[in-house]
Amino acid sequence: MSHRIYHPPRIGNQTPQEIFQESYGSNFTFIRKRYPSGVTTTSNIAIFADGACTDNGKPSARAGMGVYFGPGSRYNFHQALNRGRPTNQRAEIRAAMLALHKVRELIENGELRGDTKTVVLVLDSAYVVNAMTDWVTKWKGNGWRDVNGRVVANKGDFQELDTLIDELESDDRVYVKLWHVDRTHNTGADQEARKAIGWSYGGSSQHVLTMYCNSDSDSDY
């Protein structure tokens, strides 16, 4: 699944701020591309997604997802994770799913440009990006079991996300690429995710939330 990995063009330091063009009033963030003649802004778009949780792993846990299309975009939104166990890992996976479901909705409503052929899903979760670009191939070949023979953690969520990516590409001819970035480049989606669980952005709340979220352990792949 390496074809799902986004490889940013050689523009500046290859940060999202340099690769993407925020277009105020268009509701989208467009992707720039380097050609021999220079740099051009394409009709392809970037969407940022993030999950958040508080009291991760405890009965009092709450989780939510945020999706960010760009500054002031009417498509920015957040949603609480009310289905299944609320954990940070599940919130991260389902945030990616929410973003792609929104893409499908925009296509169906004619709100996405017809010449948009690629969507870059920007995540600060190495767990989700690695799963969808590498581990998923091994999981499928092993009956959705990890290297130790155990059922893959969050199997149902990953199966849904994998199917959604495939359907967007086969049915809608929109190709999905995933890009793992540092969380400092994903603040828009992070703010949306925090809204979903009633947390404000910054200050001591930011520290506590991050501490809980990072307590989620990774399984063997």
PDB file of C-alpha atoms in Angstrom:
ATOM      1  CA  MET A   1       0.000   0.000   0.000  1.00  0.00           C
ATOM      2  CA  SER A   2       2.986   2.293  -0.441  1.00  0.00           C
ATOM      3  CA  HIS A   3       1.060   4.018  -3.229  1.00  0.00           C
ATOM      4  CA  ARG A   4      -1.047   5.602  -0.486  1.00  0.00           C
ATOM      5  CA  ILE A   5       1.915   7.512   0.961  1.00  0.00           C
ATOM      6  CA  TYR A   6       2.077  11.199   0.080  1.00  0.00           C
ATOM      7  CA  HIS A   7       5.505  12.383  -1.027  1.00  0.00           C
ATOM      8  CA  PRO A   8       5.638  16.181  -0.816  1.00  0.00           C
ATOM      9  CA  PRO A   9       7.293  18.042  -3.688  1.00  0.00           C
ATOM     10  CA  ARG A  10      10.605  19.804  -3.211  1.00  0.00           C
ATOM     11  CA  ILE A  11       9.244  23.176  -2.192  1.00  0.00           C
ATOM     12  CA  GLY A  12      11.088  24.996   0.584  1.00  0.00           C
ATOM     13  CA  ASN A  13      11.454  22.790   3.651  1.00  0.00           C
ATOM     14  CA  GLN A  14       8.548  20.604   2.522  1.00  0.00           C
ATOM     15  CA  THR A  15       6.289  21.675   5.381  1.00  0.00           C
ATOM     16  CA  PRO A  16       2.501  21.799   5.002  1.00  0.00           C
ATOM     17  CA  GLN A  17       2.666  25.592   5.087  1.00  0.00           C
ATOM     18  CA  GLU A  18       4.884  25.550   2.001  1.00  0.00           C
ATOM     19  CA  ILE A  19       3.225  22.672   0.148  1.00  0.00           C
ATOM     20  CA  PHE A  20      -0.374  23.765   0.654  1.00  0.00           C
ATOM     21  CA  GLN A  21      -2.095  26.932  -0.478  1.00  0.00           C
ATOM     22  CA  GLU A  22      -4.851  28.125   1.840  1.00  0.00           C
ATOM     23  CA  SER A  23      -7.474  29.784  -0.307  1.00  0.00           C
ATOM     24  CA  TYR A  24      -9.640  32.081   1.783  1.00  0.00           C
ATOM     25  CA  GLY A  25     -13.187  32.100   0.507  1.00  0.00           C
ATOM     26  CA  SER A  26     -12.873  28.827  -1.409  1.00  0.00           C
ATOM     27  CA  ASN A  27     -13.335  26.641   1.708  1.00  0.00           C
ATOM     28  CA  PHE A  28     -10.456  24.398   0.602  1.00  0.00           C
ATOM     29  CA  THR A  29      -6.699  24.055   1.026  1.00  0.00           C
ATOM     30  CA  PHE A  30      -5.084  23.323  -2.332  1.00  0.00           C
ATOM     31  CA  ILE A  31      -1.887  21.405  -3.053  1.00  0.00           C
ATOM     32  CA  ARG A  32       1.047  23.019  -4.805  1.00  0.00           C
ATOM     33  CA  LYS A  33       3.218  21.131  -7.278  1.00  0.00           C
ATOM     34  CA  ARG A  34       6.657  21.778  -8.677  1.00  0.00           C
ATOM     35  CA  TYR A  35       7.172  21.720 -12.421  1.00  0.00           C
ATOM     36  CA  PRO A  36      10.377  22.471 -14.366  1.00  0.00           C
ATOM     37  CA  SER A  37       8.922  25.898 -15.093  1.00  0.00           C
ATOM     38  CA  GLY A  38       8.108  26.634 -11.455  1.00  0.00           C
ATOM     39  CA  VAL A  39       5.532  26.007  -8.726  1.00  0.00           C
ATOM     40  CA  THR A  40       1.814  25.836  -9.521  1.00  0.00           C
ATOM     41  CA  THR A  41      -1.258  25.461  -7.323  1.00  0.00           C
ATOM     42  CA  THR A  42      -3.333  22.451  -8.393  1.00  0.00           C
ATOM     43  CA  SER A  43      -7.015  21.622  -7.931  1.00  0.00           C
ATOM     44  CA  ASN A  44      -6.144  18.755  -5.578  1.00  0.00           C
ATOM     45  CA  ILE A  45      -6.875  19.337  -1.903  1.00  0.00           C
ATOM     46  CA  ALA A  46      -5.504  18.637   1.556  1.00  0.00           C
ATOM     47  CA  ILE A  47      -7.718  17.774   4.509  1.00  0.00           C
ATOM     48  CA  PHE A  48      -6.477  17.673   8.090  1.00  0.00           C
ATOM     49  CA  ALA A  49      -7.969  15.220  10.601  1.00  0.00           C
ATOM     50  CA  ASP A  50      -7.294  14.531  14.260  1.00  0.00           C
ATOM     51  CA  GLY A  51      -8.682  12.715  17.264  1.00  0.00           C
ATOM     52  CA  ALA A  52      -8.713  13.752  20.905  1.00  0.00           C
ATOM     53  CA  CYS A  53      -9.515  12.058  24.180  1.00  0.00           C
ATOM     54  CA  THR A  54      -9.577  12.721  27.870  1.00  0.00           C
ATOM     55  CA  ASP A  55      -9.133  10.118  30.624  1.00  0.00           C
ATOM     56  CA  ASN A  56      -7.999   7.649  27.973  1.00  0.00           C
ATOM     57  CA  GLY A  57      -8.397   4.060  29.149  1.00  0.00           C
ATOM     58  CA  LYS A  58     -10.700   5.015  32.024  1.00  0.00           C
ATOM     59  CA  PRO A  59     -14.471   4.582  32.427  1.00  0.00           C
ATOM     60  CA  SER A  60     -14.806   8.377  32.297  1.00  0.00           C
ATOM     61  CA  ALA A  61     -13.051   8.604  28.915  1.00  0.00           C
ATOM     62  CA  ARG A  62     -14.472  10.889  26.236  1.00  0.00           C
ATOM     63  CA  ALA A  63     -13.214  11.055  22.671  1.00  0.00           C
ATOM     64  CA  GLY A  64     -13.929  13.133  19.608  1.00  0.00           C
ATOM     65  CA  MET A  65     -12.816  13.797  16.054  1.00  0.00           C
ATOM     66  CA  GLY A  66     -12.020  16.958  14.152  1.00  0.00           C
ATOM     67  CA  VAL A  67     -11.787  17.666  10.422  1.00  0.00           C
ATOM     68  CA  TYR A  68     -10.224  20.841   9.023  1.00  0.00           C
ATOM     69  CA  PHE A  69     -10.412  21.967   5.392  1.00  0.00           C
ATOM     70  CA  GLY A  70      -8.828  25.380   5.888  1.00  0.00           C
ATOM     71  CA  PRO A  71      -9.184  28.718   7.683  1.00  0.00           C
ATOM     72  CA  GLY A  72     -12.802  29.796   7.853  1.00  0.00           C
ATOM     73  CA  SER A  73     -13.994  26.852   5.768  1.00  0.00           C
ATOM     74  CA  ARG A  74     -17.667  26.047   6.172  1.00  0.00           C
ATOM     75  CA  TYR A  75     -16.690  22.392   5.920  1.00  0.00           C
ATOM     76  CA  ASN A  76     -14.648  22.355   9.140  1.00  0.00           C
ATOM     77  CA  PHE A  77     -16.448  20.259  11.724  1.00  0.00           C
ATOM     78  CA  HIS A  78     -16.149  18.024  14.762  1.00  0.00           C
ATOM     79  CA  GLN A  79     -18.047  15.091  16.197  1.00  0.00           C
ATOM     80  CA  ALA A  80     -18.010  13.167  19.464  1.00  0.00           C
ATOM     81  CA  LEU A  81     -17.087   9.497  19.342  1.00  0.00           C
ATOM     82  CA  ASN A  82     -20.281   7.929  20.644  1.00  0.00           C
ATOM     83  CA  ARG A  83     -19.974   4.549  18.953  1.00  0.00           C
ATOM     84  CA  GLY A  84     -17.878   1.884  20.657  1.00  0.00           C
ATOM     85  CA  ARG A  85     -15.092   2.342  23.164  1.00  0.00           C
ATOM     86  CA  PRO A  86     -13.782   5.933  23.381  1.00  0.00           C
ATOM     87  CA  THR A  87      -9.990   5.761  23.003  1.00  0.00           C
ATOM     88  CA  ASN A  88      -7.433   8.004  21.379  1.00  0.00           C
ATOM     89  CA  GLN A  89      -6.507   5.424  18.748  1.00  0.00           C
ATOM     90  CA  ARG A  90     -10.122   4.947  17.707  1.00  0.00           C
ATOM     91  CA  ALA A  91     -10.663   8.706  17.585  1.00  0.00           C
ATOM     92  CA  GLU A  92      -7.663   9.064  15.258  1.00  0.00           C
ATOM     93  CA  ILE A  93      -8.918   6.322  12.924  1.00  0.00           C
ATOM     94  CA  ARG A  94     -12.464   7.596  12.833  1.00  0.00           C
ATOM     95  CA  ALA A  95     -11.317  11.179  12.273  1.00  0.00           C
ATOM     96  CA  ALA A  96      -9.717   9.976   9.045  1.00  0.00           C
ATOM     97  CA  MET A  97     -12.954   8.221   8.139  1.00  0.00           C
ATOM     98  CA  LEU A  98     -15.024  11.338   8.860  1.00  0.00           C
ATOM     99  CA  ALA A  99     -12.812  13.375   6.562  1.00  0.00           C
ATOM    100  CA  LEU A 100     -13.222  10.917   3.692  1.00  0.00           C
ATOM    101  CA  HIS A 101     -16.967  10.556   4.224  1.00  0.00           C
ATOM    102  CA  LYS A 102     -17.119  14.340   3.913  1.00  0.00           C
ATOM    103  CA  VAL A 103     -15.209  14.124   0.626  1.00  0.00           C
ATOM    104  CA  ARG A 104     -17.759  11.647  -0.696  1.00  0.00           C
ATOM    105  CA  GLU A 105     -20.595  13.933   0.418  1.00  0.00           C
ATOM    106  CA  LEU A 106     -19.004  16.897  -1.362  1.00  0.00           C
ATOM    107  CA  ILE A 107     -18.638  14.839  -4.535  1.00  0.00           C
ATOM    108  CA  GLU A 108     -22.270  13.723  -4.403  1.00  0.00           C
ATOM    109  CA  ASN A 109     -23.452  17.308  -3.824  1.00  0.00           C
ATOM    110  CA  GLY A 110     -21.285  18.708  -6.605  1.00  0.00           C
ATOM    111  CA  GLU A 111     -19.325  20.872  -4.159  1.00  0.00           C
ATOM    112  CA  LEU A 112     -15.917  19.447  -5.046  1.00  0.00           C
ATOM    113  CA  ARG A 113     -14.304  20.548  -8.281  1.00  0.00           C
ATOM    114  CA  GLY A 114     -14.552  17.946 -11.019  1.00  0.00           C
ATOM    115  CA  ASP A 115     -10.833  18.167 -11.722  1.00  0.00           C
ATOM    116  CA  THR A 116      -9.927  17.313  -8.120  1.00  0.00           C
ATOM    117  CA  LYS A 117      -8.327  13.900  -8.492  1.00  0.00           C
ATOM    118  CA  THR A 118      -6.238  13.594  -5.334  1.00  0.00           C
ATOM    119  CA  VAL A 119      -7.002  14.198  -1.674  1.00  0.00           C
ATOM    120  CA  VAL A 120      -4.107  14.311   0.777  1.00  0.00           C
ATOM    121  CA  LEU A 121      -5.230  13.288   4.248  1.00  0.00           C
ATOM    122  CA  VAL A 122      -2.933  15.020   6.734  1.00  0.00           C
ATOM    123  CA  LEU A 123      -2.615  13.280  10.115  1.00  0.00           C
ATOM    124  CA  ASP A 124      -0.313  13.534  13.102  1.00  0.00           C
ATOM    125  CA  SER A 125      -0.990   9.875  13.934  1.00  0.00           C
ATOM    126  CA  ALA A 126       1.843   7.613  12.790  1.00  0.00           C
ATOM    127  CA  TYR A 127      -0.349   4.733  13.972  1.00  0.00           C
ATOM    128  CA  VAL A 128      -3.073   5.421  11.404  1.00  0.00           C
ATOM    129  CA  VAL A 129      -0.724   6.339   8.559  1.00  0.00           C
ATOM    130  CA  ASN A 130       1.462   3.265   9.040  1.00  0.00           C
ATOM    131  CA  ALA A 131      -1.602   1.051   9.325  1.00  0.00           C
ATOM    132  CA  MET A 132      -3.131   2.241   6.059  1.00  0.00           C
ATOM    133  CA  THR A 133       0.099   2.418   4.045  1.00  0.00           C
ATOM    134  CA  ASP A 134       1.990  -0.630   5.309  1.00  0.00           C
ATOM    135  CA  TRP A 135       0.524  -2.896   7.961  1.00  0.00           C
ATOM    136  CA  VAL A 136      -2.881  -3.341   6.311  1.00  0.00           C
ATOM    137  CA  THR A 137      -1.391  -5.470   3.535  1.00  0.00           C
ATOM    138  CA  LYS A 138       0.127  -7.851   6.079  1.00  0.00           C
ATOM    139  CA  TRP A 139      -3.047  -7.906   8.144  1.00  0.00           C
ATOM    140  CA  LYS A 140      -5.206  -8.834   5.172  1.00  0.00           C
ATOM    141  CA  GLY A 141      -2.820 -11.598   4.173  1.00  0.00           C
ATOM    142  CA  ASN A 142      -2.920 -12.946   7.712  1.00  0.00           C
ATOM    143  CA  GLY A 143      -6.704 -12.859   8.177  1.00  0.00           C
ATOM    144  CA  TRP A 144      -6.587  -9.554  10.074  1.00  0.00           C
ATOM    145  CA  ARG A 145      -4.232 -10.926  12.697  1.00  0.00           C
ATOM    146  CA  ASP A 146      -0.970  -9.402  13.866  1.00  0.00           C
ATOM    147  CA  VAL A 147       2.471 -11.027  13.880  1.00  0.00           C
ATOM    148  CA  ASN A 148       1.615 -12.771  17.151  1.00  0.00           C
ATOM    149  CA  GLY A 149      -1.580 -14.262  15.758  1.00  0.00           C
ATOM    150  CA  ARG A 150      -3.875 -11.964  17.696  1.00  0.00           C
ATOM    151  CA  VAL A 151      -6.806 -10.169  16.117  1.00  0.00           C
ATOM    152  CA  VAL A 152      -5.657  -6.701  15.039  1.00  0.00           C
ATOM    153  CA  ALA A 153      -6.564  -3.982  17.520  1.00  0.00           C
ATOM    154  CA  ASN A 154      -9.351  -1.753  16.183  1.00  0.00           C
ATOM    155  CA  LYS A 155      -9.907  -4.231  13.353  1.00  0.00           C
ATOM    156  CA  GLY A 156     -13.429  -3.063  12.518  1.00  0.00           C
ATOM    157  CA  ASP A 157     -12.441   0.594  12.305  1.00  0.00           C
ATOM    158  CA  PHE A 158      -9.445  -0.147  10.105  1.00  0.00           C
ATOM    159  CA  GLN A 159     -11.519  -2.342   7.800  1.00  0.00           C
ATOM    160  CA  GLU A 160     -14.026   0.492   7.359  1.00  0.00           C
ATOM    161  CA  LEU A 161     -11.297   3.022   6.621  1.00  0.00           C
ATOM    162  CA  ASP A 162      -9.535   0.728   4.173  1.00  0.00           C
ATOM    163  CA  THR A 163     -12.787   0.032   2.312  1.00  0.00           C
ATOM    164  CA  LEU A 164     -13.650   3.729   2.185  1.00  0.00           C
ATOM    165  CA  ILE A 165     -10.297   4.590   0.599  1.00  0.00           C
ATOM    166  CA  ASP A 166     -10.730   1.833  -1.982  1.00  0.00           C
ATOM    167  CA  GLU A 167     -14.277   2.937  -2.807  1.00  0.00           C
ATOM    168  CA  LEU A 168     -13.306   6.569  -3.275  1.00  0.00           C
ATOM    169  CA  GLU A 169     -10.651   5.472  -5.735  1.00  0.00           C
ATOM    170  CA  SER A 170     -12.737   2.883  -7.614  1.00  0.00           C
ATOM    171  CA  ASP A 171     -16.149   4.592  -7.595  1.00  0.00           C
ATOM    172  CA  ASP A 172     -15.308   8.300  -7.519  1.00  0.00           C
ATOM    173  CA  ARG A 173     -11.870   8.275  -9.133  1.00  0.00           C
ATOM    174  CA  VAL A 174     -10.468  10.352  -6.287  1.00  0.00           C
ATOM    175  CA  TYR A 175      -7.145   9.045  -5.028  1.00  0.00           C
ATOM    176  CA  VAL A 176      -6.330   9.230  -1.337  1.00  0.00           C
ATOM    177  CA  LYS A 177      -2.800   9.851  -0.072  1.00  0.00           C
ATOM    178  CA  LEU A 178      -1.804   9.963   3.589  1.00  0.00           C
ATOM    179  CA  TRP A 179       0.822  12.264   5.063  1.00  0.00           C
ATOM    180  CA  HIS A 180       2.116  11.964   8.614  1.00  0.00           C
ATOM    181  CA  VAL A 181       3.123  15.346  10.028  1.00  0.00           C
ATOM    182  CA  ASP A 182       4.155  16.703  13.393  1.00  0.00           C
ATOM    183  CA  ARG A 183       1.225  17.747  15.561  1.00  0.00           C
ATOM    184  CA  THR A 184       2.374  21.364  15.308  1.00  0.00           C
ATOM    185  CA  HIS A 185       1.254  21.243  11.673  1.00  0.00           C
ATOM    186  CA  ASN A 186      -2.191  19.896  12.540  1.00  0.00           C
ATOM    187  CA  THR A 187      -3.547  22.476  14.955  1.00  0.00           C
ATOM    188  CA  GLY A 188      -6.690  23.237  12.959  1.00  0.00           C
ATOM    189  CA  ALA A 189      -7.987  19.666  13.171  1.00  0.00           C
ATOM    190  CA  ASP A 190      -6.770  19.400  16.749  1.00  0.00           C
ATOM    191  CA  GLN A 191      -8.862  22.396  17.756  1.00  0.00           C
ATOM    192  CA  GLU A 192     -11.898  20.872  16.081  1.00  0.00           C
ATOM    193  CA  ALA A 193     -11.350  17.554  17.886  1.00  0.00           C
ATOM    194  CA  ARG A 194     -11.069  19.331  21.227  1.00  0.00           C
ATOM    195  CA  LYS A 195     -14.369  21.072  20.605  1.00  0.00           C
ATOM    196  CA  ALA A 196     -15.966  17.654  20.242  1.00  0.00           C
ATOM    197  CA  ILE A 197     -15.119  16.788  23.848  1.00  0.00           C
ATOM    198  CA  GLY A 198     -15.597  20.270  25.255  1.00  0.00           C
ATOM    199  CA  TRP A 199     -11.939  21.184  25.688  1.00  0.00           C
ATOM    200  CA  SER A 200     -10.491  24.566  24.877  1.00  0.00           C
ATOM    201  CA  TYR A 201      -7.231  24.930  22.983  1.00  0.00           C
ATOM    202  CA  GLY A 202      -3.947  25.776  24.717  1.00  0.00           C
ATOM    203  CA  GLY A 203      -2.923  26.313  28.316  1.00  0.00           C
ATOM    204  CA  SER A 204      -2.890  23.612  30.959  1.00  0.00           C
ATOM    205  CA  SER A 205      -5.766  21.764  29.295  1.00  0.00           C
ATOM    206  CA  GLN A 206      -3.567  21.108  26.276  1.00  0.00           C
ATOM    207  CA  HIS A 207      -0.904  19.486  28.440  1.00  0.00           C
ATOM    208  CA  VAL A 208      -3.323  17.246  30.321  1.00  0.00           C
ATOM    209  CA  LEU A 209      -5.127  16.155  27.163  1.00  0.00           C
ATOM    210  CA  THR A 210      -1.876  15.281  25.411  1.00  0.00           C
ATOM    211  CA  MET A 211      -0.684  13.314  28.422  1.00  0.00           C
ATOM    212  CA  TYR A 212      -3.796  11.156  28.466  1.00  0.00           C
ATOM    213  CA  CYS A 213      -3.863  10.625  24.714  1.00  0.00           C
ATOM    214  CA  ASN A 214      -0.266   9.494  24.524  1.00  0.00           C
ATOM    215  CA  SER A 215      -0.923   6.820  27.130  1.00  0.00           C
ATOM    216  CA  ASP A 216      -2.584   4.644  24.484  1.00  0.00           C
ATOM    217  CA  SER A 217      -0.259   1.714  23.840  1.00  0.00           C
ATOM    218  CA  ASP A 218       0.450   0.359  20.387  1.00  0.00           C
ATOM    219  CA  SER A 219      -0.026  -3.322  19.640  1.00  0.00           C
ATOM    220  CA  ASP A 220       2.299  -5.596  17.707  1.00  0.00           C
ATOM    221  CA  TYR A 221       1.943  -5.349  13.940  1.00  0.00           C
TER     222      TYR A 221
END
